[in-house]
């Protein structure tokens, strides 16, 4: 068998395999959260998210809103040195992020088995 014939068979198999993989994976809501930061943030986003009294008071102020919280829970960085501390029947996570105006914020979130509670929002660099 000549090289161009083998190459043609290879391409036909590659295209058929690509279509098969695309058909199998296109209907599923798959996520590849291999790193600890992505796993923690995904876990916090998928649970019912509640606000503590202090966090609700901070949200009434003019410098932060719920969209900033959502973006921080999507694109933020978890500080594992200060996080994963048992507190009030859950684990405390400290997450760094930014508002839409570029101000740095820190979220303190308590992760319970059935819910996540935003305990406090801290503004950095006053």
mmCIF file of C-alpha atoms in Angstrom:
data_model
loop_
_atom_site.group_PDB
_atom_site.id
_atom_site.type_symbol
_atom_site.label_atom_id
_atom_site.label_comp_id
_atom_site.label_asym_id
_atom_site.label_seq_id
_atom_site.Cartn_x
_atom_site.Cartn_y
_atom_site.Cartn_z
ATOM 1 C CA UNK A 1 0.000 0.000 0.000
ATOM 2 C CA UNK A 2 1.383 3.362 -0.962
ATOM 3 C CA UNK A 3 1.882 6.279 1.390
ATOM 4 C CA UNK A 4 -0.956 8.429 0.014
ATOM 5 C CA UNK A 5 -3.409 5.518 0.436
ATOM 6 C CA UNK A 6 -2.377 5.004 4.061
ATOM 7 C CA UNK A 7 -2.617 8.742 4.656
ATOM 8 C CA UNK A 8 -6.137 8.792 3.140
ATOM 9 C CA UNK A 9 -7.253 5.958 5.453
ATOM 10 C CA UNK A 10 -5.734 7.794 8.403
ATOM 11 C CA UNK A 11 -7.601 11.012 7.561
ATOM 12 C CA UNK A 12 -10.923 9.169 7.098
ATOM 13 C CA UNK A 13 -10.520 7.527 10.514
ATOM 14 C CA UNK A 14 -9.475 10.788 12.132
ATOM 15 C CA UNK A 15 -12.515 12.649 10.764
ATOM 16 C CA UNK A 16 -14.914 9.870 11.803
ATOM 17 C CA UNK A 17 -13.396 9.773 15.289
ATOM 18 C CA UNK A 18 -13.624 13.546 15.585
ATOM 19 C CA UNK A 19 -17.311 13.491 14.669
ATOM 20 C CA UNK A 20 -17.939 10.720 17.192
ATOM 21 C CA UNK A 21 -16.204 12.584 20.020
ATOM 22 C CA UNK A 22 -18.029 15.819 19.139
ATOM 23 C CA UNK A 23 -21.395 14.013 19.109
ATOM 24 C CA UNK A 24 -20.790 12.387 22.492
ATOM 25 C CA UNK A 25 -19.500 15.488 24.280
ATOM 26 C CA UNK A 26 -21.761 18.136 22.733
ATOM 27 C CA UNK A 27 -24.878 17.175 24.689
ATOM 28 C CA UNK A 28 -23.238 17.063 28.095
ATOM 29 C CA UNK A 29 -22.521 19.860 30.511
ATOM 30 C CA UNK A 30 -18.951 18.826 31.196
ATOM 31 C CA UNK A 31 -16.393 20.827 33.157
ATOM 32 C CA UNK A 32 -12.756 20.058 33.690
ATOM 33 C CA UNK A 33 -11.978 21.385 37.148
ATOM 34 C CA UNK A 34 -8.660 19.770 37.879
ATOM 35 C CA UNK A 35 -7.030 22.499 39.934
ATOM 36 C CA UNK A 36 -8.023 23.220 43.549
ATOM 37 C CA UNK A 37 -8.889 26.865 42.861
ATOM 38 C CA UNK A 38 -11.379 25.942 40.118
ATOM 39 C CA UNK A 39 -12.884 23.135 42.176
ATOM 40 C CA UNK A 40 -13.557 25.353 45.206
ATOM 41 C CA UNK A 41 -15.052 28.161 43.115
ATOM 42 C CA UNK A 42 -17.249 25.723 41.184
ATOM 43 C CA UNK A 43 -18.463 24.148 44.427
ATOM 44 C CA UNK A 44 -19.382 27.572 45.841
ATOM 45 C CA UNK A 45 -21.213 28.587 42.650
ATOM 46 C CA UNK A 46 -23.316 25.428 42.439
ATOM 47 C CA UNK A 47 -24.705 25.627 45.990
ATOM 48 C CA UNK A 48 -27.460 27.973 47.189
ATOM 49 C CA UNK A 49 -25.625 31.220 47.948
ATOM 50 C CA UNK A 50 -26.771 33.285 50.927
ATOM 51 C CA UNK A 51 -25.614 36.622 52.359
ATOM 52 C CA UNK A 52 -24.786 37.262 56.023
ATOM 53 C CA UNK A 53 -25.926 40.467 57.729
ATOM 54 C CA UNK A 54 -22.486 42.080 57.379
ATOM 55 C CA UNK A 55 -22.241 41.187 53.688
ATOM 56 C CA UNK A 56 -25.746 42.531 53.047
ATOM 57 C CA UNK A 57 -24.762 45.787 54.701
ATOM 58 C CA UNK A 58 -21.674 46.034 52.456
ATOM 59 C CA UNK A 59 -23.809 45.385 49.365
ATOM 60 C CA UNK A 60 -25.943 48.399 50.248
ATOM 61 C CA UNK A 61 -22.857 50.576 49.961
ATOM 62 C CA UNK A 62 -21.981 52.097 46.614
ATOM 63 C CA UNK A 63 -18.676 50.375 45.796
ATOM 64 C CA UNK A 64 -19.724 46.722 45.307
ATOM 65 C CA UNK A 65 -22.744 44.818 43.973
ATOM 66 C CA UNK A 66 -23.865 41.232 43.376
ATOM 67 C CA UNK A 67 -22.355 41.141 39.870
ATOM 68 C CA UNK A 68 -18.939 41.811 41.396
ATOM 69 C CA UNK A 69 -19.528 38.922 43.810
ATOM 70 C CA UNK A 70 -20.526 36.626 40.955
ATOM 71 C CA UNK A 71 -17.460 37.597 38.901
ATOM 72 C CA UNK A 72 -15.182 37.036 41.887
ATOM 73 C CA UNK A 73 -16.689 33.586 42.418
ATOM 74 C CA UNK A 74 -16.009 32.845 38.746
ATOM 75 C CA UNK A 75 -12.581 34.403 38.160
ATOM 76 C CA UNK A 76 -11.223 34.946 41.693
ATOM 77 C CA UNK A 77 -8.242 33.423 43.455
ATOM 78 C CA UNK A 78 -8.638 31.338 46.613
ATOM 79 C CA UNK A 79 -6.022 31.954 49.305
ATOM 80 C CA UNK A 80 -5.488 28.431 50.617
ATOM 81 C CA UNK A 81 -3.126 29.612 53.366
ATOM 82 C CA UNK A 82 -6.032 31.421 55.038
ATOM 83 C CA UNK A 83 -8.773 29.086 53.796
ATOM 84 C CA UNK A 84 -10.124 25.633 54.569
ATOM 85 C CA UNK A 85 -10.445 26.593 58.243
ATOM 86 C CA UNK A 86 -13.303 24.921 60.122
ATOM 87 C CA UNK A 87 -15.756 27.508 61.336
ATOM 88 C CA UNK A 88 -19.399 27.332 62.433
ATOM 89 C CA UNK A 89 -19.931 23.827 61.040
ATOM 90 C CA UNK A 90 -18.445 24.698 57.645
ATOM 91 C CA UNK A 91 -15.153 25.757 56.127
ATOM 92 C CA UNK A 92 -14.036 29.357 55.641
ATOM 93 C CA UNK A 93 -12.609 30.336 52.248
ATOM 94 C CA UNK A 94 -10.893 33.659 51.500
ATOM 95 C CA UNK A 95 -11.242 34.684 47.848
ATOM 96 C CA UNK A 96 -9.526 37.635 46.157
ATOM 97 C CA UNK A 97 -11.099 39.398 43.188
ATOM 98 C CA UNK A 98 -11.885 42.747 41.579
ATOM 99 C CA UNK A 99 -14.966 44.856 41.052
ATOM 100 C CA UNK A 100 -15.999 46.091 37.634
ATOM 101 C CA UNK A 101 -14.372 49.421 38.535
ATOM 102 C CA UNK A 102 -11.035 47.677 39.174
ATOM 103 C CA UNK A 103 -11.047 47.878 42.978
ATOM 104 C CA UNK A 104 -9.639 44.842 44.747
ATOM 105 C CA UNK A 105 -12.002 43.000 47.087
ATOM 106 C CA UNK A 106 -11.724 40.041 49.417
ATOM 107 C CA UNK A 107 -14.662 37.704 50.051
ATOM 108 C CA UNK A 108 -14.988 35.570 53.154
ATOM 109 C CA UNK A 109 -17.285 32.658 52.322
ATOM 110 C CA UNK A 110 -18.304 29.855 54.678
ATOM 111 C CA UNK A 111 -18.891 26.652 52.741
ATOM 112 C CA UNK A 112 -21.433 24.373 54.417
ATOM 113 C CA UNK A 113 -22.329 20.948 52.991
ATOM 114 C CA UNK A 114 -25.701 22.206 51.735
ATOM 115 C CA UNK A 115 -25.133 25.959 51.199
ATOM 116 C CA UNK A 116 -22.549 28.725 50.936
ATOM 117 C CA UNK A 117 -22.788 31.920 53.006
ATOM 118 C CA UNK A 118 -20.972 35.136 52.160
ATOM 119 C CA UNK A 119 -19.811 36.374 55.545
ATOM 120 C CA UNK A 120 -17.974 39.563 54.678
ATOM 121 C CA UNK A 121 -16.716 41.720 51.792
ATOM 122 C CA UNK A 122 -13.494 43.612 52.413
ATOM 123 C CA UNK A 123 -12.307 46.518 50.268
ATOM 124 C CA UNK A 124 -8.560 46.591 49.642
ATOM 125 C CA UNK A 125 -6.531 49.755 49.152
ATOM 126 C CA UNK A 126 -8.803 52.418 50.569
#
